[in-house]
Every structure is written in structure tokens, then in C-alpha cells.
Amino acid sequence: MTPRTVEGVQGEERDDLTKEESRALRRRSLRLLGSLLHPLRWQVVLTMLVIVVSTAGRVAGPALIALGINEGLPALVDEQDWMPIALIVAAYLVTGAIGAVLIAWYQVLAARVSQAILIDLRKRVFLHTQRLSLEFHESYTSGKIIARQTSDLDSIRELLDAGLNNLVQGLLYMVFTAVALVLLDPVSGLVLAVALVPLAALTRWFQVRSQKLYRATRVASARLIVQFVETMTGIRAVQAFRKEKRNEREFAQLTEDYRYANTKVIQLFGTYDPGLVLIGNMTVAAVLLVGGFRVIDGALAVGSLLAIVLYARRFFDPAEEMAEVYNSYQSASAALEKISGVLEERPSVPDPIKPVDLWKAKGHVRFDEVEFAYTSGRVVLPGFTLDIPAGQTIALVGSTGAGKSTLAKLIARFYDPSDGRVTLDGVDLRDLHPKDLRRAIVMVTQEAYLFSGTVAENIALGKPDATQQEIVAAAKAVGAHEFIAALPDGYDTDVNKRGGRVSAGQRQLVSFARAFLADPAVLILDEATASLDIPSERLVQEALQTLLADRTAVIIAHRLSTVAIADRVLVMEHGRIVEDGSPAELIGGEGRFAQLHAAWRDSLV
Amino acid sequence: MTSRTRENKKLSTARTLMRVYPFAKSARNRIILGGVSALLAGVVALAIPLVLQWIVDGPMRSGDVSRLWPAVLIVLALGVAEAVFIALRRLFVLTPSTHIEADMRNAFYRKLQDLPVAFHDRWQSGQLLSRVISDLSLIRRYIAFGIVLLVVNIVTIVIGTAVLFYWHPLLGVVFLVSCIPVWIYGYVFEQRYSKVARLSQDQQGDLATAVEESVHGIRVLKAFGRGKFSLQKFAKQAETLRGTEIEKAKAIAGIWLWLLLVPDIAFALCLLGGVWLAAADQLTVGQLFAFFATAAILRWPIESIGFLLSMTFLTRTAIDRFFEVMDTENTVTDPENPVSLGTREGRLVFEDVHFRYQDSPAQFPDLLDGIRLEIEPGETMALVGLTGSGKSTLTALTTRLYDVTGGRITLDGVDIRDMTREELRTHIAMAFEDATLFSASVRDNVLLGRPGLEGEEAQRVLDEALDIAQAGFARELPDGLDTLIGEEGLSLSGGQRQRLALARAVAANPAVLVLDDPLSALDVDTEALVEAALRRVLTTTTALIVAHRPSTVTLADRVALLENGRITAVGRHSELLATNEHYRYVLSSLEDEEARERRESEREERQLSRDAERTVGR
């Protein structure tokens, strides 16, 4: 297997990666991390500096206490000299204060760094998601891409916020404590070094075990989340088909799996944590024994022994939190691997390197020897050439799966052709400035998605700087004004996530208004009237006739009523255009369209 | 803020925390045992300095090496005991806490499934998700660690302070007084932190919603090239969140400052005082030694109080959020003494049915304003009306996805509110316009309404339903009818999903079939096939079909016209077409069509003559 198999989002779900592949993933994550950290490097250096100084301040305490007992006390007893003890106490206060203030400062600095990284990453993923082509979005489900931007980012945030804090602080603390101990009494340092052996063994055991168990909890929680979200978004169907009881059983099983996985992890801590205390306490006993003999011999001052005991005890304090860091590191690095995978995906519809401007598009669309196949190799549209003069209205007719939508999506540049080129006014769409492309060509689809916000905001999506008058005018033009005005707050009514009280037909009217406001040179309507009632459709048709008078249009509709306003009809079958002509010509003929049309006429009343 | 209101707030926090008790009741004893273990661990740890003092003032001063050994062994034993008690604490508390979490999670899910659609209209799934995952896990951690450690650490501090007093009252007082600012600042911190934390949670929720929308609405954003535009909005929200997070960090920095600074000052003062006392022979070196060893042990409990308090307040918020949902009163419930339908015929009657959405402004009339409609057994009734006239709402009332706000709906003479929802929904099956399929096989999705059906019978029902809905394509999927579909599986087109949803409703074999514009995404050919097949089923099944198209209406025996919240006409399609102007307006496009064709042909003629002129002119 070559490392290429893990490129992009491939291999995201696999857990049988070869060494080489894992290394490739790690390199990719590190590259991403590096690029995130690079702009912040001075801030990071400052943060490090602050934490080093503050930890030194915190560790100085026991040594100063020892000094107080060893030097300050005799001076006071023997010579009534307050000076040494006063100096030591002052030093204690100053180091303590410096330590505390700097730690506090460090908290804020670290938060700034981690938040800067997060916001950078958030924006990158968001923008990249928007940039990736529809082909990607069709295979990589919305749930996954949302998880990348929410739960995965959360694990990274957890690592940055709590994890790194604990790790850096803890590590420095242990190192400084060890150094202080060795400086104070090398023999006790030796004892501590011996204690490091079981500590390392225990920690290693913990890490190996927890890595596996932790992964299990993440798998279990992901399943739980999927089931939960699916139930809530599909609650109507759940209730209508009495799936509640069955769901409850399934969910209870998933909850139990999650609980079990979690318990395993917690039990691990249940061993590790007391283990640490045990090692710590045994070390205290050991240094006490070793130190005790030497105090009796006079080789060690009592104050020093106190400091040694204090250090030995405090040395192990951060170990547990540091061990936990490993878990958040695990999940964060898994998250980073996945996120870097998404970021590595190259849009199959990339922005041009040298964009060609097209200030005023006329709307002449041409397919030049175009062939389209999915990356999987399945050919959807075999090679064809098609010329749509500016201003022409085209109706695309054919049964489901004939390739109508694909052809339309090629014009909107949701896809790029695998071969040949699609041009607008002679400019290859791939070279056209994205801004000009989107201004010139707009596609309205059947799924009329409304974003949270007001109705007016949703219409204004077609033209963000539109005035209220323009918005109302657009709504009036497509016959949406009446129902909008009847909403509780009119144009300022909030539509919630699922479109709230707005019916499917009304949503389509809003998305029509959107397109009307955008005022493109080429308009593509893909089943855009499917949910409208007949009077609304009639209004839309009328609006379309004026709207389409001087622009290019491609209309896909199951209902043939739309065809009447077309200048030209294309009948598609199995990806090929099998008939091409004016409506009158085709109706008059004996082809597929004539049959379709006759059947449709019969259904009218 | 006066201490009084502060006390009230504490009380209400305590009371909020107590709301979890019913879930935790069975684990109470183990939690108490865990607390006792934790306390013993603290006590044992505090006993170690006592031995240290004895060692320093005893063997070390006298130089008696032989007495050092047993003393060190006692320290070792105490140290081992501390570890054992800590292990016991975890053993006692951890497993029950995970059970409490699981129970609460299941209860939450059960409640949500029980709550009516009106509730889910108001609540975004992201908001519910954060409750069922992060809030509950926080509550679990609080039960396992938070509350136990909070109580035990406070007790440890009390005992420890007593020990300090035992070494010397002056040192004890110095230490205790120094702690007071920590407690005071603790209060300030709680206030500030819990507010910011809540804010940050909300903002994270908003950000998650923005992400969801940007993904679900990606086609729209792409079609209009608004990716950058939505990024700007997203970036603004993310910046706001960053601001809140920095605020949070500042609050945490504040508490850290106090928690580190104050004990340090206390230590410094105690060092000064201790050395002075020792010099004045009021204190032995061993006692001074033990004092610092004790104080060192107390440091962690003191430091932990801050984060335990903030955890307490976060947990309180989490519990509030949990019960916010659990306390929601279910307005659509099963009756106390449910009536069961004996033989079912399928007569569906709307008797003066009124309905308005809860949040509908008062000046608006009811959306459904006195619906009277009788659907005879076996009859197919089409429901026709303008978009937004309330057709979908009307269909949702039949299975009590919403409850009527006035009047009643009866099935075979029984008010549907007198049946259990479970039974009602076996009698009435629905297909929705936006077809929701679940992450399961095609088979399981279609047979959703027929649990318990197995073997050949299941296969027969499945085949029949698929044939009627023209969903034979499902057999050609990679794994045939066992292909996984839905969010976690293969993605299907709108038309394919609609056909499966229709098959699902048909397979349920209900007395009444309610179809909400079930064919909108089908192409003409398929639609005709589905209709032909449906006609066979509908001869024996009562049906209510929302229709936008004449073609769908022709399926029906009679048509009901919904206008301004009332049924203004019921009759055969041809009758209504002849007599009812509004009906013609809603359903007929033939006249338009003919008019347009006339216009078209005129235009073409003009075009032809113009072309002819041009040719001649040349």
C-alpha cells in the first residue's frame, strides 16, 4: 500500500493503517499545526517565557522554608538577628507573588494563543468547506463535515485549553522540582530517580491502555450522537410510525455501550491515580529514611529534610493531569488528522489562477465537446456539443436520471466537465472570475433552503446590499409578497432552521425571489416549481416571461407547463440529447416529446 | 450584593442540584461510602505530618537510629492507606455515576420522543444534543468527583486547620485568616464565571448552527457565490466567541492569582511566625516541620475549592438546561382510560376543527377555523388549497402530531384523543412531502410501521409496497434491499426518497392513509405509474391526499377545498371544476395553457412573417 491511499478524507474511517500511512497522516497534521502556529510564534515564545519564570517562582517555596529553618532560626536564636529570616520571608513573598501573577498572566496569554489558533482553524475549515465542490459534498455526508467543524474542533480546543496548560505547567513543575531537590540534596535526588522507574512504567501502561479505550469511547459517542440527531430531525416520521419504543431500545443499547466504554476509561484512572499516590508516598518514606539517618549523623539540616519531603510529595502532583493530557492529545490528533484531510481535499472545481473578468455577461453558453464522468469513472454525459445563444430559454425534458441536472450543474459550474469545455460569452468557465461567474449565472434548485434569519435576509442573499424596496419588489415580482406580508412580522419574520411555518411552496417562492433579486444573465431552474400550487406557479410563469425576456435560461421541470415559455426544448435520455427543437416543432413531430406532451395535456383540467 | 441574596442563590443552587437526586437515589449509599473513603484518605494524609513531627523531635534529636525505622514504616503504612482509600473512593462512586448518567440520558431521549412536534419546531437539534451529551457528562463528573471532593475537601480543610491550631494557635489563626480572601474571591469568581460560561455555551451553540446551515445550504450558497459572505458572518460569530473565551480565561486567571498568592502569603507569614516561636521556644523544630508538611497537604484542597465551586455552578447550569426540557409539559398525551377501536372501518370525521400555532399572534384568525369534513370508509378524499392554506397542518392533526385547539377529530366515531397515540398511529399512516428516511436498510425503512413482521410475510408486504410506490430501483442498489440508506448510508435523490416514504406508508397497512403531496418530486411517467398502482390500494383504504396537481386529484373519489381555514366545498372533481370558481383558480391550468398556446402560435406566425419579409427585402 502506498501513502497515497490516505490522501484527503480517504482512509478516515480505517483503523488498519500501515506505519507509513500513519506517518504520512502525522506529517500532514504537523504541517497544519505548524502553519497555524507560525503567525503566533512570538506570542508563543512570550507565553513560554512567562510560564518558565512563574514555575521557577512556585518551586522556590520549600527551598526558602528550608533556608528559614536552617539559617534564619539559628541566627535568631544565637544572635537575636532578625535580618536573615526577614530577608528569607521577603524573598518567599516576592517569588510567591511573581509566581502567582505570572501564572495568572500565563492563563490569559495561553487562552489568546489557543483562541487565535482555533479561530484560524475554524475559518479555514469553513472557507474550505464552501470551496469544495458539490461532488465532494455529495459523497462526504453533511454529518461528517459538521462533525469536523464542531466536535473535532472541540477536541482540539480541549487540548489547547486544558491539555497543553497542564502538560507545560506540569512538566516544568516536575523538572524544576527535581532540579531543586538535586541541588538541595543529591542523595534524595537519587531516590527520586529510582521512583521515576515505577512512575514511567505505570504511566506507560496507562497510556497504552487508555489509547485503546479512549478510542472506543469516541466511537461509542459518535454512534450515540448519530442516533440522537436522526431521531430529533426525523421526529415526525418517528412519531407517525411509532418508532419510539424501538428507538428507545436502540438508544438504550447505545447509551449502555457508551457507558461501558466510559467506565473502562474511568476504571483505568481508578488504578492510575491511587498508583501515583502510592509511588509518591513511598518516595516520601524513602527520602525520610535516607534523610533521617543523615540528619542524625549531622550530615543534613532538619530544614533541608523538610524541603526534601515537601518536594518529594509535590513532585507527583501534576502527573495525573499530565497523563490525562495524553488522552486529549490522542483525540485532538485524531481530529487534526481528519481536519487536515478535509483541508487537503482539492476542490474538483478550483478557482482560476488567472481569473478572466467579465463585467457584463451577455449570456451566450456553449458546451464544446463536453463529456462528464464522476471521478469514479461512471460516464453520465457522453461527449456532446451544444450552443445556447444569449437570451434563449431552454427547457430540458427527460425522465429521472437522464442527466438533466448534471447538464445544468455544468453551466452553474457545480461540476467541471471531464473533457471539453463550457464557455460563457466565449470564456471558459474555469477561467472566469468566480465573482463574475456567480453574478452572471444563478441556479435555483428544488430544495429551497432557508437560513435562520428573517425572510428579508433570506431574499437578500441574492444581493447582500439590496435595499428593502428592492427586496419587496423582488418578492412582488414572483408573487411571494402576499404570503410574506401576512406573516407575523412581515419581511422581518424569523424563519427557523427547518423553515418554520413556511410551507415548501412558500420556501420555493422565497428562493425565486432570491434569484430574481440576483438578476443574473443566465438563470437555471432545476425543478424549482415542483412544490408550488398552480396559482403560484402561474404567477411565477408570468414573472418568468418578463424575467427571462432578455436573458438566457435553462429550465428543468417534470411538469411540462414550463416548456411553453421555452424557445427551445431539449429532450434527454441516458445522458444524450435525443431531440432538439422549438416546442411547436417537437409537439408536431412524433418523437418522445410529442408523446410526453400529449400525456401531460390529458392530465390537465 | 448583600449576603442575604447570596445565601438565597446558594440555596437555589443546592435545590437545583437536589433535582438530580431521584436519578441518584439508588446510588446514594455508594456515593456516601465514596465520600467516607475520600475523607479517610484525607485524614490519613493529615496523620503523616504527626509522625514526621515525632520523628524530628524524637529519634532525630536524640540520635536514636533504632527508632527511626518503625517511624518511617508507619509513614509508609499511612501512605499506602491513603492510596487504598483513594482507590476505594473511585471504586465506590464511579460505576454508579455512569449509571446515573445513562439513566438520565435515556430518560431525556424518552421524553423528547414523547414530546409533540410543536416542541421540536421550537428546539433545534443542536441545542438538544449539547444537553444530552456534554451537560449530562458534566453532571456525571460532578456526581463522581465534584460533589464528593467539594464536601471532603472542605472537611479536610477544617480538620487540617484544627491540626494547625494544635501545633500552635497563632499559626493556625494566621493560616485561617489568610484563607478568607480566597473564599470571598471565590464568590466573586462564581458569579462572573458562570455568567461567561453560559454565554460561551450559547455562543458555541450558535456557531454550531451556523456551521450546520452552511453545510445544509451549501447548494444555495454556491449557486449565489455567497461562500465569502457567509464566512464573514461566521467569522463575526467566531470572534464574539473568542472574546467570551478570553473573558473566561481572565476570570480563571483571577481565581488562580488568588489561589496561589494567598497561600503563599500565608506560608510566608507562618514561616516568620514559626521561626520566631521556635526561637522563643514556644515551638519545637519538629512541630514547625510538621506544620509546613500539614499546610502543604492542605494546599491542594484549598486550591481545588475554586474549580470545584465553578464546577458546581456549571453543573447547576447543566441541570437547569436538562430540566428545562424535562419539565416541558407534554400537551399531546395519552388518555388515562384509553378507548380501543374494535373493528376498524376507517371513517375519519373532522368536527368543527380549529387549530392555531402556539406562537401565532393574537390578531390572526385560527389557521384552521372550523373544519367540517367526513371521509367515508374506503373513500379517497383529495385535499386541495393554496400553498400555506394549512393542508399539511390538517394532515398532521390526524395522527396527533399536533392536537386540535378546538373541535374534534373522530376515527370510527372515537375521538382520536381518547385512543393511545400508539394505537391511533397504527390505524393512520402518513407520508410526508419531505421524506425522512433513517439510517437503516431499505427493508427496515419501508417496514417501519410493521414491527414484528417476519419471514415471507414481511417479504411479501415489502415487495408489494415497493411495487405500488414504483420503488423497484431499491432492488438494484449495491446490497439490494439491505443497502444502508439515510445519513449514515447511501444518499438517494428526492424522488427516490419520496417513493420509499410512500412505500413505507403503504406497507403500514393502515385503516386510513394520509399522504401529504407524496408525488411532488416524481417525474410525469413515474407519477402516472404510482397513481395507477395506488388506485388499487385505495379501493379498500380510506385516504386523505393533499394534492397540488390535477393528476393527483383524479385518484380521489371526492375533493375537499380548503379556503381561509374552512372546507368551502366538497364534491367530485368534475362537479367542483364546473361550479366552483376558487377550485378552478387553484387547480386548473388548462385555460392558461390554451391561452398561452394561442399567444405562442401568434408569436411564431409573426416571427415567420417577419423572417419572410426580411428574406424578400434581401
PDB file of C-alpha atoms in Angstrom, chain B residues 441-613:
ATOM      1  CA  SER B 441     -31.619  -0.761   5.397  1.00  0.00           C
ATOM      2  CA  VAL B 442     -34.248  -0.119   2.736  1.00  0.00           C
ATOM      3  CA  ARG B 443     -36.102  -3.081   4.181  1.00  0.00           C
ATOM      4  CA  ASP B 444     -36.234  -1.651   7.685  1.00  0.00           C
ATOM      5  CA  ASN B 445     -37.195   1.767   6.421  1.00  0.00           C
ATOM      6  CA  VAL B 446     -40.127   0.509   4.403  1.00  0.00           C
ATOM      7  CA  LEU B 447     -41.315  -1.889   7.099  1.00  0.00           C
ATOM      8  CA  LEU B 448     -41.012   0.797   9.782  1.00  0.00           C
ATOM      9  CA  GLY B 449     -44.733   0.725  10.519  1.00  0.00           C
ATOM     10  CA  ARG B 450     -44.835  -3.070  10.724  1.00  0.00           C
ATOM     11  CA  PRO B 451     -42.531  -4.132  13.519  1.00  0.00           C
ATOM     12  CA  GLY B 452     -42.764  -7.801  14.346  1.00  0.00           C
ATOM     13  CA  LEU B 453     -43.429  -8.812  10.783  1.00  0.00           C
ATOM     14  CA  GLU B 454     -41.053 -11.555   9.751  1.00  0.00           C
ATOM     15  CA  GLY B 455     -40.152 -14.059   7.103  1.00  0.00           C
ATOM     16  CA  GLU B 456     -42.165 -14.489   3.956  1.00  0.00           C
ATOM     17  CA  GLU B 457     -44.992 -12.288   5.118  1.00  0.00           C
ATOM     18  CA  ALA B 458     -42.554  -9.411   5.619  1.00  0.00           C
ATOM     19  CA  GLN B 459     -41.058 -10.001   2.195  1.00  0.00           C
ATOM     20  CA  ARG B 460     -44.481 -10.062   0.598  1.00  0.00           C
ATOM     21  CA  VAL B 461     -45.582  -6.791   2.231  1.00  0.00           C
ATOM     22  CA  LEU B 462     -42.252  -5.230   1.311  1.00  0.00           C
ATOM     23  CA  ASP B 463     -42.440  -6.300  -2.319  1.00  0.00           C
ATOM     24  CA  GLU B 464     -45.986  -5.137  -2.664  1.00  0.00           C
ATOM     25  CA  ALA B 465     -45.288  -1.737  -1.130  1.00  0.00           C
ATOM     26  CA  LEU B 466     -42.231  -1.226  -3.312  1.00  0.00           C
ATOM     27  CA  ASP B 467     -44.192  -2.163  -6.403  1.00  0.00           C
ATOM     28  CA  ILE B 468     -47.006   0.215  -5.608  1.00  0.00           C
ATOM     29  CA  ALA B 469     -44.627   3.077  -4.947  1.00  0.00           C
ATOM     30  CA  GLN B 470     -42.611   2.230  -8.076  1.00  0.00           C
ATOM     31  CA  ALA B 471     -39.577   1.885  -5.841  1.00  0.00           C
ATOM     32  CA  GLY B 472     -38.147  -1.123  -7.625  1.00  0.00           C
ATOM     33  CA  PHE B 473     -34.891   0.808  -8.015  1.00  0.00           C
ATOM     34  CA  ALA B 474     -34.141  -0.221  -4.438  1.00  0.00           C
ATOM     35  CA  ARG B 475     -33.522  -3.785  -5.574  1.00  0.00           C
ATOM     36  CA  GLU B 476     -30.738  -2.558  -7.833  1.00  0.00           C
ATOM     37  CA  LEU B 477     -28.868  -0.795  -5.023  1.00  0.00           C
ATOM     38  CA  PRO B 478     -25.436  -2.258  -4.154  1.00  0.00           C
ATOM     39  CA  ASP B 479     -26.775  -4.552  -1.420  1.00  0.00           C
ATOM     40  CA  GLY B 480     -30.306  -4.700  -2.748  1.00  0.00           C
ATOM     41  CA  LEU B 481     -32.973  -4.186  -0.105  1.00  0.00           C
ATOM     42  CA  ASP B 482     -30.364  -4.498   2.620  1.00  0.00           C
ATOM     43  CA  THR B 483     -28.493  -1.438   1.410  1.00  0.00           C
ATOM     44  CA  LEU B 484     -27.959   1.034   4.198  1.00  0.00           C
ATOM     45  CA  ILE B 485     -29.555   4.407   3.421  1.00  0.00           C
ATOM     46  CA  GLY B 486     -30.039   7.624   5.347  1.00  0.00           C
ATOM     47  CA  GLU B 487     -27.437   9.980   6.767  1.00  0.00           C
ATOM     48  CA  GLU B 488     -25.018   7.170   7.515  1.00  0.00           C
ATOM     49  CA  GLY B 489     -25.612   5.320   4.277  1.00  0.00           C
ATOM     50  CA  LEU B 490     -26.182   5.795   0.614  1.00  0.00           C
ATOM     51  CA  SER B 491     -27.667   9.113  -0.412  1.00  0.00           C
ATOM     52  CA  LEU B 492     -30.770   8.947  -2.593  1.00  0.00           C
ATOM     53  CA  SER B 493     -32.413  11.551  -4.786  1.00  0.00           C
ATOM     54  CA  GLY B 494     -35.514  13.421  -3.662  1.00  0.00           C
ATOM     55  CA  GLY B 495     -37.756  11.381  -5.913  1.00  0.00           C
ATOM     56  CA  GLN B 496     -36.289   8.104  -4.698  1.00  0.00           C
ATOM     57  CA  ARG B 497     -36.740   9.076  -1.084  1.00  0.00           C
ATOM     58  CA  GLN B 498     -40.310  10.132  -1.728  1.00  0.00           C
ATOM     59  CA  ARG B 499     -41.133   6.782  -3.285  1.00  0.00           C
ATOM     60  CA  LEU B 500     -39.642   4.893  -0.352  1.00  0.00           C
ATOM     61  CA  ALA B 501     -41.594   7.064   2.076  1.00  0.00           C
ATOM     62  CA  LEU B 502     -44.740   6.280   0.139  1.00  0.00           C
ATOM     63  CA  ALA B 503     -43.927   2.583   0.212  1.00  0.00           C
ATOM     64  CA  ARG B 504     -43.438   2.903   3.955  1.00  0.00           C
ATOM     65  CA  ALA B 505     -46.894   4.396   4.416  1.00  0.00           C
ATOM     66  CA  VAL B 506     -48.486   1.745   2.202  1.00  0.00           C
ATOM     67  CA  ALA B 507     -46.658  -1.098   3.940  1.00  0.00           C
ATOM     68  CA  ALA B 508     -48.017   0.038   7.275  1.00  0.00           C
ATOM     69  CA  ASN B 509     -51.393  -1.286   6.098  1.00  0.00           C
ATOM     70  CA  PRO B 510     -53.412   1.336   7.922  1.00  0.00           C
ATOM     71  CA  ALA B 511     -57.142   1.908   8.014  1.00  0.00           C
ATOM     72  CA  VAL B 512     -56.501   5.449   6.877  1.00  0.00           C
ATOM     73  CA  LEU B 513     -53.670   6.583   4.636  1.00  0.00           C
ATOM     74  CA  VAL B 514     -52.711  10.243   4.867  1.00  0.00           C
ATOM     75  CA  LEU B 515     -50.484  11.441   2.068  1.00  0.00           C
ATOM     76  CA  ASP B 516     -49.093  14.956   2.101  1.00  0.00           C
ATOM     77  CA  ASP B 517     -48.271  15.751  -1.510  1.00  0.00           C
ATOM     78  CA  PRO B 518     -46.384  12.496  -1.827  1.00  0.00           C
ATOM     79  CA  LEU B 519     -45.566  12.663  -5.524  1.00  0.00           C
ATOM     80  CA  SER B 520     -44.190  16.195  -5.894  1.00  0.00           C
ATOM     81  CA  ALA B 521     -40.658  15.090  -6.746  1.00  0.00           C
ATOM     82  CA  LEU B 522     -41.598  12.388  -9.248  1.00  0.00           C
ATOM     83  CA  ASP B 523     -41.400  12.777 -12.976  1.00  0.00           C
ATOM     84  CA  VAL B 524     -44.552  12.501 -15.018  1.00  0.00           C
ATOM     85  CA  ASP B 525     -44.087   8.901 -16.132  1.00  0.00           C
ATOM     86  CA  THR B 526     -43.350   7.597 -12.674  1.00  0.00           C
ATOM     87  CA  GLU B 527     -46.154   9.628 -11.198  1.00  0.00           C
ATOM     88  CA  ALA B 528     -48.628   8.016 -13.590  1.00  0.00           C
ATOM     89  CA  LEU B 529     -47.411   4.542 -12.666  1.00  0.00           C
ATOM     90  CA  VAL B 530     -47.616   5.262  -8.936  1.00  0.00           C
ATOM     91  CA  GLU B 531     -51.108   6.591  -9.339  1.00  0.00           C
ATOM     92  CA  ALA B 532     -52.291   3.569 -11.225  1.00  0.00           C
ATOM     93  CA  ALA B 533     -50.901   1.289  -8.530  1.00  0.00           C
ATOM     94  CA  LEU B 534     -52.220   3.418  -5.689  1.00  0.00           C
ATOM     95  CA  ARG B 535     -55.679   3.289  -7.123  1.00  0.00           C
ATOM     96  CA  ARG B 536     -55.752  -0.437  -6.419  1.00  0.00           C
ATOM     97  CA  VAL B 537     -54.787   0.012  -2.784  1.00  0.00           C
ATOM     98  CA  LEU B 538     -57.140   2.883  -2.270  1.00  0.00           C
ATOM     99  CA  THR B 539     -60.233   0.911  -3.153  1.00  0.00           C
ATOM    100  CA  THR B 540     -60.137  -0.645   0.292  1.00  0.00           C
ATOM    101  CA  THR B 541     -58.311   2.003   2.288  1.00  0.00           C
ATOM    102  CA  THR B 542     -59.608   5.347   3.432  1.00  0.00           C
ATOM    103  CA  ALA B 543     -57.262   8.038   2.215  1.00  0.00           C
ATOM    104  CA  LEU B 544     -56.689  11.734   2.633  1.00  0.00           C
ATOM    105  CA  ILE B 545     -54.364  13.076  -0.025  1.00  0.00           C
ATOM    106  CA  VAL B 546     -53.001  16.579  -0.243  1.00  0.00           C
ATOM    107  CA  ALA B 547     -52.852  17.436  -3.910  1.00  0.00           C
ATOM    108  CA  HIS B 548     -51.359  20.230  -5.939  1.00  0.00           C
ATOM    109  CA  ARG B 549     -51.919  18.704  -9.335  1.00  0.00           C
ATOM    110  CA  PRO B 550     -54.966  17.643 -11.251  1.00  0.00           C
ATOM    111  CA  SER B 551     -53.287  14.329 -11.902  1.00  0.00           C
ATOM    112  CA  THR B 552     -53.214  13.531  -8.190  1.00  0.00           C
ATOM    113  CA  VAL B 553     -56.752  14.729  -7.699  1.00  0.00           C
ATOM    114  CA  THR B 554     -58.041  12.211 -10.216  1.00  0.00           C
ATOM    115  CA  LEU B 555     -57.074   9.490  -7.743  1.00  0.00           C
ATOM    116  CA  ALA B 556     -59.748  10.712  -5.407  1.00  0.00           C
ATOM    117  CA  ASP B 557     -63.413   9.880  -5.113  1.00  0.00           C
ATOM    118  CA  ARG B 558     -64.155  13.315  -3.791  1.00  0.00           C
ATOM    119  CA  VAL B 559     -62.229  16.526  -3.349  1.00  0.00           C
ATOM    120  CA  ALA B 560     -62.341  18.944  -0.412  1.00  0.00           C
ATOM    121  CA  LEU B 561     -61.380  22.541  -0.995  1.00  0.00           C
ATOM    122  CA  LEU B 562     -59.609  24.298   1.864  1.00  0.00           C
ATOM    123  CA  GLU B 563     -60.026  28.040   1.811  1.00  0.00           C
ATOM    124  CA  ASN B 564     -59.440  30.556   4.618  1.00  0.00           C
ATOM    125  CA  GLY B 565     -59.303  27.852   7.227  1.00  0.00           C
ATOM    126  CA  ARG B 566     -62.536  26.157   6.239  1.00  0.00           C
ATOM    127  CA  ILE B 567     -63.661  23.456   3.882  1.00  0.00           C
ATOM    128  CA  THR B 568     -65.704  25.555   1.472  1.00  0.00           C
ATOM    129  CA  ALA B 569     -66.642  22.835  -0.946  1.00  0.00           C
ATOM    130  CA  VAL B 570     -66.675  19.055  -1.149  1.00  0.00           C
ATOM    131  CA  GLY B 571     -67.543  17.143  -4.235  1.00  0.00           C
ATOM    132  CA  ARG B 572     -66.445  15.274  -7.279  1.00  0.00           C
ATOM    133  CA  HIS B 573     -63.614  16.793  -9.204  1.00  0.00           C
ATOM    134  CA  SER B 574     -65.671  17.432 -12.349  1.00  0.00           C
ATOM    135  CA  GLU B 575     -68.508  18.983 -10.322  1.00  0.00           C
ATOM    136  CA  LEU B 576     -66.245  21.368  -8.499  1.00  0.00           C
ATOM    137  CA  LEU B 577     -64.470  22.257 -11.663  1.00  0.00           C
ATOM    138  CA  ALA B 578     -67.784  23.198 -13.198  1.00  0.00           C
ATOM    139  CA  THR B 579     -69.287  25.024 -10.242  1.00  0.00           C
ATOM    140  CA  ASN B 580     -66.544  26.434  -8.041  1.00  0.00           C
ATOM    141  CA  GLU B 581     -64.506  29.360  -9.175  1.00  0.00           C
ATOM    142  CA  HIS B 582     -61.900  29.163  -6.425  1.00  0.00           C
ATOM    143  CA  TYR B 583     -61.415  25.499  -7.219  1.00  0.00           C
ATOM    144  CA  ARG B 584     -60.785  26.317 -10.832  1.00  0.00           C
ATOM    145  CA  TYR B 585     -58.389  29.020  -9.754  1.00  0.00           C
ATOM    146  CA  VAL B 586     -56.456  26.621  -7.537  1.00  0.00           C
ATOM    147  CA  LEU B 587     -56.340  23.643  -9.804  1.00  0.00           C
ATOM    148  CA  SER B 588     -56.904  24.500 -13.402  1.00  0.00           C
ATOM    149  CA  SER B 589     -54.112  25.424 -15.693  1.00  0.00           C
ATOM    150  CA  LEU B 590     -55.795  24.323 -18.882  1.00  0.00           C
ATOM    151  CA  GLU B 591     -57.108  27.747 -19.760  1.00  0.00           C
ATOM    152  CA  ASP B 592     -53.716  29.306 -19.181  1.00  0.00           C
ATOM    153  CA  GLU B 593     -52.255  26.633 -21.285  1.00  0.00           C
ATOM    154  CA  GLU B 594     -54.590  27.228 -24.164  1.00  0.00           C
ATOM    155  CA  ALA B 595     -54.217  30.967 -23.904  1.00  0.00           C
ATOM    156  CA  ARG B 596     -50.508  30.611 -23.909  1.00  0.00           C
ATOM    157  CA  GLU B 597     -50.523  28.301 -26.837  1.00  0.00           C
ATOM    158  CA  ARG B 598     -52.563  30.823 -28.756  1.00  0.00           C
ATOM    159  CA  ARG B 599     -50.067  33.510 -27.884  1.00  0.00           C
ATOM    160  CA  GLU B 600     -47.195  31.267 -28.838  1.00  0.00           C
ATOM    161  CA  SER B 601     -48.592  30.422 -32.216  1.00  0.00           C
ATOM    162  CA  GLU B 602     -49.360  34.073 -32.904  1.00  0.00           C
ATOM    163  CA  ARG B 603     -45.829  34.960 -31.984  1.00  0.00           C
ATOM    164  CA  GLU B 604     -44.459  32.291 -34.226  1.00  0.00           C
ATOM    165  CA  GLU B 605     -46.602  33.477 -37.086  1.00  0.00           C
ATOM    166  CA  ARG B 606     -45.347  36.994 -36.573  1.00  0.00           C
ATOM    167  CA  GLN B 607     -41.824  35.713 -36.463  1.00  0.00           C
ATOM    168  CA  LEU B 608     -42.363  33.762 -39.659  1.00  0.00           C
ATOM    169  CA  SER B 609     -43.829  36.699 -41.491  1.00  0.00           C
ATOM    170  CA  ARG B 610     -41.002  38.895 -40.281  1.00  0.00           C
ATOM    171  CA  ASP B 611     -38.457  36.370 -41.481  1.00  0.00           C
ATOM    172  CA  ALA B 612     -40.298  36.215 -44.756  1.00  0.00           C
ATOM    173  CA  GLU B 613     -40.206  39.989 -45.122  1.00  0.00           C
TER     174      GLU B 613
END
